[in-house]
mmCIF file of C-alpha atoms in Angstrom:
data_model
loop_
_atom_site.group_PDB
_atom_site.id
_atom_site.type_symbol
_atom_site.label_atom_id
_atom_site.label_comp_id
_atom_site.label_asym_id
_atom_site.label_seq_id
_atom_site.Cartn_x
_atom_site.Cartn_y
_atom_site.Cartn_z
ATOM 1 C CA MET A 183 7.464 -4.358 -28.060
ATOM 2 C CA THR A 184 8.923 -6.357 -25.156
ATOM 3 C CA THR A 185 6.780 -6.298 -22.026
ATOM 4 C CA LEU A 186 8.142 -6.175 -18.502
ATOM 5 C CA ALA A 187 6.935 -9.732 -17.892
ATOM 6 C CA GLU A 188 8.973 -11.052 -20.823
ATOM 7 C CA THR A 189 12.196 -9.760 -19.261
ATOM 8 C CA ALA A 190 11.792 -12.086 -16.252
ATOM 9 C CA PRO A 191 10.555 -15.386 -17.760
ATOM 10 C CA ASP A 192 11.886 -17.526 -14.888
ATOM 11 C CA VAL A 193 9.414 -16.128 -12.348
ATOM 12 C CA LEU A 194 6.375 -18.232 -11.434
ATOM 13 C CA ARG A 195 2.945 -16.612 -11.197
ATOM 14 C CA VAL A 196 1.711 -15.693 -7.725
ATOM 15 C CA THR A 197 -1.760 -17.143 -7.155
ATOM 16 C CA ASP A 198 -2.024 -17.634 -3.385
ATOM 17 C CA ARG A 199 -0.237 -17.159 -0.050
ATOM 18 C CA LYS A 200 2.158 -20.068 -0.624
ATOM 19 C CA SER A 201 3.394 -18.836 -3.994
ATOM 20 C CA ALA A 202 3.552 -15.257 -2.676
ATOM 21 C CA ARG A 203 5.704 -16.374 0.254
ATOM 22 C CA ALA A 204 8.046 -18.214 -2.090
ATOM 23 C CA PHE A 205 8.368 -15.134 -4.311
ATOM 24 C CA VAL A 206 8.981 -12.839 -1.344
ATOM 25 C CA ASP A 207 11.566 -15.108 0.278
ATOM 26 C CA THR A 208 13.454 -15.405 -3.019
ATOM 27 C CA HIS A 209 13.218 -11.954 -4.549
ATOM 28 C CA ILE A 210 12.501 -9.490 -1.706
ATOM 29 C CA VAL A 211 13.608 -10.595 1.775
ATOM 30 C CA PRO A 212 17.342 -10.927 0.964
ATOM 31 C CA TYR A 213 17.446 -7.425 -0.531
ATOM 32 C CA ALA A 214 14.922 -5.387 1.462
ATOM 33 C CA ASP A 215 17.479 -3.686 3.686
ATOM 34 C CA ALA A 216 19.507 -2.703 0.630
ATOM 35 C CA TYR A 217 16.397 -1.192 -0.967
ATOM 36 C CA ASP A 218 15.805 0.739 2.248
ATOM 37 C CA ARG A 219 19.342 2.154 2.289
ATOM 38 C CA ARG A 220 19.263 2.954 -1.421
ATOM 39 C CA GLY A 221 15.881 4.648 -1.178
ATOM 40 C CA ARG A 222 14.288 2.884 -4.123
ATOM 41 C CA VAL A 223 13.181 -0.456 -5.510
ATOM 42 C CA PRO A 224 15.250 -1.553 -8.521
ATOM 43 C CA GLU A 225 13.675 -1.928 -11.932
ATOM 44 C CA GLU A 226 14.641 -5.591 -11.964
ATOM 45 C CA LEU A 227 12.291 -6.333 -9.071
ATOM 46 C CA LEU A 228 9.462 -4.388 -10.715
ATOM 47 C CA GLU A 229 9.935 -6.582 -13.773
ATOM 48 C CA ARG A 230 9.833 -9.737 -11.659
ATOM 49 C CA MET A 231 6.667 -8.525 -9.954
ATOM 50 C CA THR A 232 5.124 -8.014 -13.377
ATOM 51 C CA ALA A 233 6.127 -11.506 -14.456
ATOM 52 C CA ALA A 234 4.605 -12.884 -11.252
ATOM 53 C CA GLY A 235 1.307 -11.083 -11.916
ATOM 54 C CA LEU A 236 1.480 -9.171 -8.650
ATOM 55 C CA TRP A 237 0.334 -5.724 -9.707
ATOM 56 C CA ALA A 238 -3.436 -6.180 -10.051
ATOM 57 C CA PRO A 239 -4.304 -9.887 -9.816
ATOM 58 C CA PHE A 240 -7.866 -9.105 -8.695
ATOM 59 C CA LEU A 241 -8.777 -7.713 -12.119
ATOM 60 C CA PRO A 242 -10.781 -10.010 -14.420
ATOM 61 C CA ARG A 243 -8.697 -12.466 -16.417
ATOM 62 C CA ASP A 244 -9.907 -11.066 -19.729
ATOM 63 C CA THR A 245 -8.444 -7.657 -18.804
ATOM 64 C CA GLY A 246 -4.968 -8.856 -17.835
ATOM 65 C CA GLY A 247 -5.645 -9.752 -14.211
ATOM 66 C CA GLY A 248 -5.922 -13.092 -12.465
ATOM 67 C CA GLY A 249 -9.491 -12.949 -11.174
ATOM 68 C CA MET A 250 -8.184 -13.192 -7.600
ATOM 69 C CA ASP A 251 -10.633 -12.744 -4.721
ATOM 70 C CA LEU A 252 -9.865 -10.045 -2.156
ATOM 71 C CA VAL A 253 -9.263 -12.429 0.733
ATOM 72 C CA THR A 254 -6.437 -13.999 -1.268
ATOM 73 C CA LEU A 255 -5.226 -10.570 -2.358
ATOM 74 C CA GLY A 256 -4.950 -9.653 1.325
ATOM 75 C CA GLU A 257 -2.864 -12.754 1.983
ATOM 76 C CA VAL A 258 -0.569 -11.873 -0.909
ATOM 77 C CA HIS A 259 -0.136 -8.293 0.308
ATOM 78 C CA GLU A 260 0.580 -9.564 3.815
ATOM 79 C CA GLU A 261 3.401 -11.718 2.500
ATOM 80 C CA VAL A 262 4.843 -8.840 0.486
ATOM 81 C CA GLY A 263 4.561 -6.597 3.564
ATOM 82 C CA ARG A 264 6.402 -9.232 5.577
ATOM 83 C CA GLY A 265 9.265 -8.919 3.131
ATOM 84 C CA CYS A 266 9.313 -5.158 2.551
ATOM 85 C CA SER A 267 6.745 -2.471 3.335
ATOM 86 C CA SER A 268 8.084 -0.264 0.559
ATOM 87 C CA VAL A 269 7.314 -2.898 -2.058
ATOM 88 C CA ARG A 270 3.893 -3.525 -0.539
ATOM 89 C CA SER A 271 3.219 0.221 -0.691
ATOM 90 C CA LEU A 272 3.849 0.180 -4.442
ATOM 91 C CA LEU A 273 1.271 -2.587 -4.770
ATOM 92 C CA THR A 274 -1.187 -0.669 -2.593
ATOM 93 C CA VAL A 275 -1.355 2.463 -4.710
ATOM 94 C CA HIS A 276 -1.353 0.523 -7.972
ATOM 95 C CA THR A 277 -4.200 -1.607 -6.614
ATOM 96 C CA MET A 278 -6.188 1.489 -5.678
ATOM 97 C CA VAL A 279 -5.898 3.071 -9.109
ATOM 98 C CA SER A 280 -6.488 -0.176 -11.014
ATOM 99 C CA TRP A 281 -9.599 -0.932 -8.985
ATOM 100 C CA ALA A 282 -10.945 2.600 -9.418
ATOM 101 C CA VAL A 283 -10.570 2.528 -13.207
ATOM 102 C CA GLN A 284 -12.114 -0.937 -13.455
ATOM 103 C CA ARG A 285 -14.998 0.021 -11.149
ATOM 104 C CA TRP A 286 -15.763 3.582 -12.214
ATOM 105 C CA GLY A 287 -14.141 4.015 -15.616
ATOM 106 C CA SER A 288 -16.066 4.479 -18.836
ATOM 107 C CA PRO A 289 -15.781 1.688 -21.432
ATOM 108 C CA ALA A 290 -13.183 3.764 -23.268
ATOM 109 C CA GLN A 291 -11.160 4.405 -20.095
ATOM 110 C CA ARG A 292 -11.239 0.736 -19.156
ATOM 111 C CA GLU A 293 -10.156 -0.280 -22.635
ATOM 112 C CA GLN A 294 -7.291 2.228 -22.605
ATOM 113 C CA TRP A 295 -5.916 1.591 -19.127
ATOM 114 C CA VAL A 296 -7.112 -1.605 -17.439
ATOM 115 C CA PRO A 297 -5.224 -4.215 -19.513
ATOM 116 C CA ALA A 298 -1.938 -2.307 -19.142
ATOM 117 C CA LEU A 299 -2.539 -1.792 -15.419
ATOM 118 C CA GLY A 300 -3.380 -5.457 -14.998
ATOM 119 C CA ARG A 301 -0.218 -6.612 -16.742
ATOM 120 C CA GLY A 302 1.927 -4.022 -14.985
ATOM 121 C CA ASP A 303 3.015 -2.419 -18.247
ATOM 122 C CA VAL A 304 1.667 0.852 -16.821
ATOM 123 C CA LEU A 305 2.330 1.546 -13.127
ATOM 124 C CA ALA A 306 0.065 3.908 -11.220
ATOM 125 C CA ALA A 307 0.147 6.289 -8.266
ATOM 126 C CA PHE A 308 -2.665 7.688 -6.113
ATOM 127 C CA CYS A 309 -2.541 11.473 -5.684
ATOM 128 C CA LEU A 310 -4.670 12.772 -2.833
ATOM 129 C CA SER A 311 -2.415 14.207 -0.090
ATOM 130 C CA GLU A 312 -1.135 17.765 -0.380
ATOM 131 C CA PRO A 313 1.237 19.970 1.628
ATOM 132 C CA GLY A 314 -1.781 21.269 3.560
ATOM 133 C CA ALA A 315 -4.184 18.331 3.410
ATOM 134 C CA GLY A 316 -3.727 14.744 4.565
ATOM 135 C CA SER A 317 -6.355 12.696 6.397
ATOM 136 C CA ASP A 318 -8.870 15.515 5.869
ATOM 137 C CA ALA A 319 -9.462 15.176 2.135
ATOM 138 C CA SER A 320 -11.943 18.068 2.214
ATOM 139 C CA GLY A 321 -8.970 20.396 2.600
ATOM 140 C CA ILE A 322 -7.414 19.754 -0.785
ATOM 141 C CA ALA A 323 -6.548 22.874 -2.767
ATOM 142 C CA SER A 324 -5.639 21.416 -6.181
ATOM 143 C CA ASN A 325 -8.242 22.483 -8.693
ATOM 144 C CA VAL A 326 -9.490 21.917 -12.205
ATOM 145 C CA VAL A 327 -11.487 24.234 -14.434
ATOM 146 C CA GLU A 328 -13.380 23.343 -17.569
ATOM 147 C CA LYS A 329 -11.878 24.807 -20.709
ATOM 148 C CA ASN A 330 -12.387 24.133 -24.420
ATOM 149 C CA GLY A 331 -14.410 21.014 -23.705
ATOM 150 C CA GLY A 332 -11.721 19.568 -21.422
ATOM 151 C CA TRP A 333 -10.031 20.418 -18.134
ATOM 152 C CA VAL A 334 -7.050 22.417 -16.891
ATOM 153 C CA LEU A 335 -5.414 21.110 -13.711
ATOM 154 C CA ASN A 336 -3.314 23.072 -11.234
ATOM 155 C CA GLY A 337 -2.004 22.090 -7.820
ATOM 156 C CA VAL A 338 0.607 20.199 -5.829
ATOM 157 C CA LYS A 339 0.383 16.698 -4.407
ATOM 158 C CA LYS A 340 2.844 15.509 -1.776
ATOM 159 C CA TRP A 341 3.972 12.222 -0.183
ATOM 160 C CA ILE A 342 2.945 10.350 -3.330
ATOM 161 C CA THR A 343 4.002 6.710 -3.151
ATOM 162 C CA ASN A 344 5.647 5.552 -6.407
ATOM 163 C CA GLY A 345 5.441 9.110 -7.641
ATOM 164 C CA GLN A 346 9.023 8.886 -8.893
ATOM 165 C CA ARG A 347 8.256 5.907 -11.135
ATOM 166 C CA ALA A 348 4.535 5.828 -11.935
ATOM 167 C CA ASP A 349 3.307 6.224 -15.503
ATOM 168 C CA LEU A 350 -0.247 7.236 -14.569
ATOM 169 C CA PHE A 351 -1.549 9.436 -11.754
ATOM 170 C CA LEU A 352 -5.057 9.334 -10.319
ATOM 171 C CA VAL A 353 -5.402 12.931 -9.129
ATOM 172 C CA PHE A 354 -8.131 14.282 -6.873
ATOM 173 C CA ALA A 355 -8.847 17.956 -7.408
ATOM 174 C CA ARG A 356 -11.520 20.481 -6.629
ATOM 175 C CA THR A 357 -13.983 21.313 -9.412
ATOM 176 C CA ALA A 358 -16.480 24.165 -9.431
ATOM 177 C CA THR A 359 -18.993 22.064 -7.500
ATOM 178 C CA SER A 360 -17.212 19.120 -5.840
ATOM 179 C CA ILE A 361 -14.085 16.971 -5.863
ATOM 180 C CA GLY A 362 -13.246 15.105 -9.050
ATOM 181 C CA ALA A 363 -10.841 12.262 -9.877
ATOM 182 C CA PHE A 364 -8.726 12.647 -13.003
ATOM 183 C CA LEU A 365 -6.457 10.252 -14.881
ATOM 184 C CA VAL A 366 -3.240 12.119 -15.703
ATOM 185 C CA PRO A 367 -0.442 10.476 -17.707
ATOM 186 C CA ARG A 368 3.011 11.248 -16.353
ATOM 187 C CA ASP A 369 4.198 12.637 -19.685
ATOM 188 C CA SER A 370 1.463 15.301 -19.827
ATOM 189 C CA PRO A 371 2.958 18.779 -20.347
ATOM 190 C CA GLY A 372 2.999 20.679 -17.056
ATOM 191 C CA VAL A 373 3.570 17.643 -14.819
ATOM 192 C CA GLU A 374 6.717 17.933 -12.680
ATOM 193 C CA VAL A 375 7.986 15.179 -10.373
ATOM 194 C CA THR A 376 10.304 16.014 -7.455
ATOM 195 C CA PRO A 377 11.678 13.065 -5.441
ATOM 196 C CA ILE A 378 11.291 13.182 -1.655
ATOM 197 C CA GLU A 379 14.317 11.545 -0.052
ATOM 198 C CA ASP A 380 15.243 10.315 3.430
ATOM 199 C CA MET A 381 11.788 9.477 4.712
ATOM 200 C CA LEU A 382 11.453 7.903 8.155
ATOM 201 C CA GLY A 383 9.893 4.700 6.833
ATOM 202 C CA THR A 384 8.975 2.971 3.567
ATOM 203 C CA ARG A 385 12.104 4.672 2.309
ATOM 204 C CA ALA A 386 12.249 2.661 -0.928
ATOM 205 C CA SER A 387 8.681 3.419 -2.037
ATOM 206 C CA MET A 388 9.912 6.183 -4.348
ATOM 207 C CA ILE A 389 7.854 8.969 -2.789
ATOM 208 C CA ALA A 390 7.568 12.256 -4.644
ATOM 209 C CA GLU A 391 5.948 15.649 -4.792
ATOM 210 C CA ILE A 392 3.953 16.089 -7.997
ATOM 211 C CA SER A 393 3.253 19.559 -9.351
ATOM 212 C CA PHE A 394 0.584 20.235 -11.974
ATOM 213 C CA ARG A 395 0.894 23.559 -13.765
ATOM 214 C CA ASP A 396 -1.811 24.323 -16.313
ATOM 215 C CA VAL A 397 -2.004 20.644 -17.285
ATOM 216 C CA ALA A 398 -4.468 20.358 -20.170
ATOM 217 C CA LEU A 399 -6.646 17.253 -19.985
ATOM 218 C CA GLY A 400 -9.257 15.917 -22.349
ATOM 219 C CA PRO A 401 -12.884 15.373 -21.330
ATOM 220 C CA ASP A 402 -12.090 11.662 -20.950
ATOM 221 C CA ALA A 403 -9.708 12.349 -18.048
ATOM 222 C CA LEU A 404 -12.549 12.572 -15.521
ATOM 223 C CA LEU A 405 -13.141 9.257 -13.747
ATOM 224 C CA GLY A 406 -16.757 8.668 -12.775
ATOM 225 C CA PRO A 407 -19.699 11.045 -13.186
ATOM 226 C CA SER A 408 -19.024 14.642 -12.259
ATOM 227 C CA GLY A 409 -20.033 15.388 -8.669
ATOM 228 C CA PHE A 410 -19.978 11.686 -7.815
ATOM 229 C CA THR A 411 -16.333 11.310 -6.923
ATOM 230 C CA ALA A 412 -16.064 12.433 -3.314
ATOM 231 C CA GLY A 413 -18.863 10.181 -2.148
ATOM 232 C CA MET A 414 -18.085 6.956 -4.024
ATOM 233 C CA VAL A 415 -14.822 6.844 -5.969
ATOM 234 C CA LEU A 416 -12.741 8.308 -3.139
ATOM 235 C CA THR A 417 -14.433 6.288 -0.400
ATOM 236 C CA GLY A 418 -14.142 2.985 -2.221
ATOM 237 C CA THR A 419 -10.582 3.554 -3.339
ATOM 238 C CA LEU A 420 -9.379 4.583 0.122
ATOM 239 C CA ASP A 421 -11.140 1.567 1.619
ATOM 240 C CA LEU A 422 -9.164 -0.774 -0.621
ATOM 241 C CA GLY A 423 -5.931 1.061 0.161
ATOM 242 C CA ARG A 424 -6.694 0.851 3.884
ATOM 243 C CA TYR A 425 -7.262 -2.888 3.487
ATOM 244 C CA SER A 426 -3.853 -3.295 1.852
ATOM 245 C CA VAL A 427 -2.158 -1.280 4.604
ATOM 246 C CA ALA A 428 -3.860 -3.483 7.209
ATOM 247 C CA THR A 429 -2.566 -6.619 5.513
ATOM 248 C CA GLY A 430 0.907 -5.141 5.250
ATOM 249 C CA SER A 431 0.810 -4.306 8.946
ATOM 250 C CA VAL A 432 0.096 -7.959 9.711
ATOM 251 C CA GLY A 433 3.145 -8.726 7.592
ATOM 252 C CA ILE A 434 5.266 -6.425 9.767
ATOM 253 C CA VAL A 435 4.127 -8.211 12.932
ATOM 254 C CA GLN A 436 4.940 -11.562 11.331
ATOM 255 C CA ALA A 437 8.351 -10.334 10.198
ATOM 256 C CA ALA A 438 9.096 -9.037 13.699
ATOM 257 C CA LEU A 439 8.079 -12.379 15.169
ATOM 258 C CA GLU A 440 10.251 -14.366 12.772
ATOM 259 C CA ALA A 441 13.253 -12.092 13.279
ATOM 260 C CA CYS A 442 12.944 -12.255 17.065
ATOM 261 C CA ALA A 443 12.415 -15.993 17.176
ATOM 262 C CA ALA A 444 15.548 -16.536 15.114
ATOM 263 C CA TYR A 445 17.608 -14.049 17.147
ATOM 264 C CA ALA A 446 16.415 -15.377 20.512
ATOM 265 C CA SER A 447 17.361 -18.898 19.473
ATOM 266 C CA ARG A 448 20.991 -17.854 18.927
ATOM 267 C CA ARG A 449 21.701 -15.031 21.347
ATOM 268 C CA THR A 450 22.795 -15.873 24.882
ATOM 269 C CA VAL A 451 22.714 -13.719 28.017
ATOM 270 C CA GLY A 452 24.330 -14.943 31.229
ATOM 271 C CA GLY A 453 24.699 -18.401 29.783
ATOM 272 C CA SER A 454 21.036 -18.706 28.767
ATOM 273 C CA LEU A 455 19.443 -18.371 25.358
ATOM 274 C CA LEU A 456 17.119 -15.391 25.070
ATOM 275 C CA LYS A 457 14.302 -17.705 24.046
ATOM 276 C CA ASP A 458 14.407 -19.354 27.473
ATOM 277 C CA LEU A 459 13.908 -16.098 29.397
ATOM 278 C CA PRO A 460 10.310 -15.543 30.611
ATOM 279 C CA LEU A 461 10.193 -11.878 29.599
ATOM 280 C CA ILE A 462 11.291 -12.705 26.047
ATOM 281 C CA GLN A 463 8.778 -15.542 25.893
ATOM 282 C CA ALA A 464 6.040 -13.108 26.944
ATOM 283 C CA LYS A 465 6.973 -10.684 24.159
ATOM 284 C CA LEU A 466 6.986 -13.468 21.556
ATOM 285 C CA SER A 467 3.645 -14.833 22.743
ATOM 286 C CA ASP A 468 2.097 -11.381 22.398
ATOM 287 C CA MET A 469 3.420 -11.157 18.837
ATOM 288 C CA VAL A 470 1.915 -14.532 17.977
ATOM 289 C CA THR A 471 -1.439 -13.588 19.479
ATOM 290 C CA ASP A 472 -1.697 -10.195 17.801
ATOM 291 C CA ALA A 473 -0.545 -11.555 14.428
ATOM 292 C CA ARG A 474 -3.316 -14.146 14.517
ATOM 293 C CA ALA A 475 -5.944 -11.688 15.718
ATOM 294 C CA ALA A 476 -5.019 -9.081 13.108
ATOM 295 C CA ARG A 477 -4.980 -11.719 10.385
ATOM 296 C CA LEU A 478 -8.526 -12.753 11.297
ATOM 297 C CA LEU A 479 -9.746 -9.139 11.259
ATOM 298 C CA VAL A 480 -8.216 -8.610 7.823
ATOM 299 C CA ALA A 481 -9.689 -11.854 6.505
ATOM 300 C CA GLU A 482 -13.156 -10.796 7.698
ATOM 301 C CA ALA A 483 -12.813 -7.430 5.937
ATOM 302 C CA GLY A 484 -11.772 -9.230 2.758
ATOM 303 C CA ARG A 485 -14.648 -11.716 3.006
ATOM 304 C CA LEU A 486 -17.134 -8.862 3.312
ATOM 305 C CA LYS A 487 -15.587 -7.164 0.293
ATOM 306 C CA ASP A 488 -15.923 -10.322 -1.777
ATOM 307 C CA ALA A 489 -19.552 -10.596 -0.672
ATOM 308 C CA GLY A 490 -20.254 -6.974 -1.601
ATOM 309 C CA GLU A 491 -21.301 -6.097 1.956
ATOM 310 C CA ALA A 492 -21.316 -2.420 2.941
ATOM 311 C CA SER A 493 -20.126 -3.419 6.414
ATOM 312 C CA THR A 494 -16.686 -4.069 4.935
ATOM 313 C CA ILE A 495 -15.951 -0.357 5.389
ATOM 314 C CA MET A 496 -16.230 -0.596 9.173
ATOM 315 C CA ALA A 497 -14.457 -3.964 9.225
ATOM 316 C CA THR A 498 -11.538 -2.463 7.330
ATOM 317 C CA TRP A 499 -11.286 0.521 9.683
ATOM 318 C CA VAL A 500 -11.078 -1.886 12.617
ATOM 319 C CA ALA A 501 -8.565 -4.156 10.880
ATOM 320 C CA LYS A 502 -6.311 -1.277 9.876
ATOM 321 C CA TYR A 503 -6.398 0.312 13.315
ATOM 322 C CA PHE A 504 -5.700 -2.920 15.175
ATOM 323 C CA ALA A 505 -3.063 -4.227 12.767
ATOM 324 C CA SER A 506 -1.108 -0.973 12.438
ATOM 325 C CA THR A 507 -1.116 -0.418 16.188
ATOM 326 C CA ALA A 508 0.088 -3.982 16.707
ATOM 327 C CA ALA A 509 2.796 -3.509 14.079
ATOM 328 C CA ALA A 510 4.141 -0.399 15.790
ATOM 329 C CA ARG A 511 4.084 -2.045 19.219
ATOM 330 C CA HIS A 512 5.746 -5.287 18.184
ATOM 331 C CA ALA A 513 8.316 -3.682 15.907
ATOM 332 C CA SER A 514 9.358 -1.619 18.931
ATOM 333 C CA GLU A 515 9.567 -4.794 21.037
ATOM 334 C CA ALA A 516 11.604 -6.425 18.288
ATOM 335 C CA VAL A 517 14.213 -3.684 18.534
ATOM 336 C CA GLN A 518 14.182 -4.095 22.322
ATOM 337 C CA ILE A 519 14.805 -7.833 22.037
ATOM 338 C CA HIS A 520 17.716 -7.232 19.675
ATOM 339 C CA GLY A 521 19.205 -4.559 21.940
ATOM 340 C CA ALA A 522 21.944 -2.481 20.322
ATOM 341 C CA ASN A 523 21.923 -4.867 17.366
ATOM 342 C CA GLY A 524 18.385 -3.743 16.678
ATOM 343 C CA CYS A 525 19.504 -0.151 16.173
ATOM 344 C CA GLY A 526 21.821 -0.856 13.244
ATOM 345 C CA HIS A 527 21.640 -2.142 9.686
ATOM 346 C CA ASP A 528 22.714 -5.725 10.338
ATOM 347 C CA TYR A 529 19.207 -6.825 11.372
ATOM 348 C CA PRO A 530 15.862 -5.999 9.757
ATOM 349 C CA VAL A 531 14.076 -4.857 12.927
ATOM 350 C CA ALA A 532 15.215 -1.227 12.687
ATOM 351 C CA ARG A 533 13.558 -1.045 9.264
ATOM 352 C CA LEU A 534 10.434 -2.739 10.609
ATOM 353 C CA TYR A 535 10.305 -0.189 13.439
ATOM 354 C CA ARG A 536 10.450 2.773 11.055
ATOM 355 C CA ASP A 537 8.030 1.253 8.565
ATOM 356 C CA ALA A 538 5.516 0.388 11.294
ATOM 357 C CA LYS A 539 5.284 4.020 12.385
ATOM 358 C CA VAL A 540 4.226 4.964 8.872
ATOM 359 C CA MET A 541 1.375 2.415 9.005
ATOM 360 C CA GLU A 542 -0.209 4.388 11.859
ATOM 361 C CA ILE A 543 -0.370 7.494 9.660
ATOM 362 C CA ILE A 544 -1.171 6.513 6.069
ATOM 363 C CA GLU A 545 -4.654 5.821 4.645
ATOM 364 C CA GLY A 546 -6.162 7.768 7.517
ATOM 365 C CA SER A 547 -4.259 8.318 10.734
ATOM 366 C CA ASN A 548 -5.082 6.066 13.672
ATOM 367 C CA GLU A 549 -6.593 9.036 15.489
ATOM 368 C CA ILE A 550 -9.024 9.475 12.596
ATOM 369 C CA GLN A 551 -9.655 5.724 12.594
ATOM 370 C CA ARG A 552 -10.606 5.766 16.281
ATOM 371 C CA ILE A 553 -13.007 8.668 15.831
ATOM 372 C CA THR A 554 -14.605 7.001 12.808
ATOM 373 C CA ILE A 555 -14.927 3.606 14.490
ATOM 374 C CA ALA A 556 -16.513 5.173 17.578
ATOM 375 C CA SER A 557 -18.966 7.215 15.494
ATOM 376 C CA GLN A 558 -20.012 4.175 13.472
ATOM 377 C CA ALA A 559 -20.370 2.065 16.618
ATOM 378 C CA GLU A 560 -22.644 4.701 18.172
ATOM 379 C CA ARG A 561 -24.863 4.667 15.079
ATOM 380 C CA GLU A 562 -25.067 0.885 15.113
ATOM 381 C CA ILE A 563 -25.838 0.705 18.826
ATOM 382 C CA ILE A 564 -28.319 3.572 18.934
#
């Protein structure tokens, strides 16, 4: 059997920020706007990402990963987010599922799924949001019942990143006593995938609605001990996803800065280059400052994760809130600097603007982030 990595033998492995930047500049940046217009990432790029070891490089080497620390993973995801938020989103959800199986899976589950997830032979999607439940996970209506020693799953998940392409779904559903996480192969009878087209942002992330109708699952589908999921599996998995979104948001700010610096160095107004105008200089300096500040916040969250510190949860909330807010603000300024050119398809800033808005919503809306940060700060102070 030929693996995805073997179909792209010319691609070098990504091991750090430098190699990630080289990969992104070669294989993503020149094509990102085309992906956005087409509404999907081509299979060829997925194969190159597999060859580069991008899907789950944090997994142990003996399971198909690269043993990468989470600070470096954040740098890699930032670079991918600089190139294309849709591609970074695919990495985010795959990272979440891969980490959850490695962390909470039984020996049999890890043996079945982790090596394939690490190599990228199996791509994964995270299924939490529903038509009536987003940031408030307690509102999910999908349910499972025990039957014949296994489980029967029913429900609908919506806004599922990579839902159109994923081979494995990590589905959160209500059990008789709590919320459980279940590993559901795409080809399970009763699984129906409906593409969601024409999204505002991350248009190429192959978003879908996934319906589960009397999907029969074995007892080994449950990830983690029963009754344990809501408190640990969900919290830890969302924290890692939030970290990836924060890094990708830094990437958006950096992309906006690079696009504006290049444009301002060429465009003239009244005989002067834009880069020489004080108001433009002020906007660029703010981008530089916020990119550096957000990058430091993300790095601190990653360092705490690598150290196993519980405070990484709070650090990641802060990093995601600051970075996504900065991304939305500076992507808007980038369009302003480009003027009418920024409203069309000839420059990347329109895509950055739309993608940045999504960052303020996913993995917990910024309103939820602010409430959570304030509540945690009160506990720490009092």
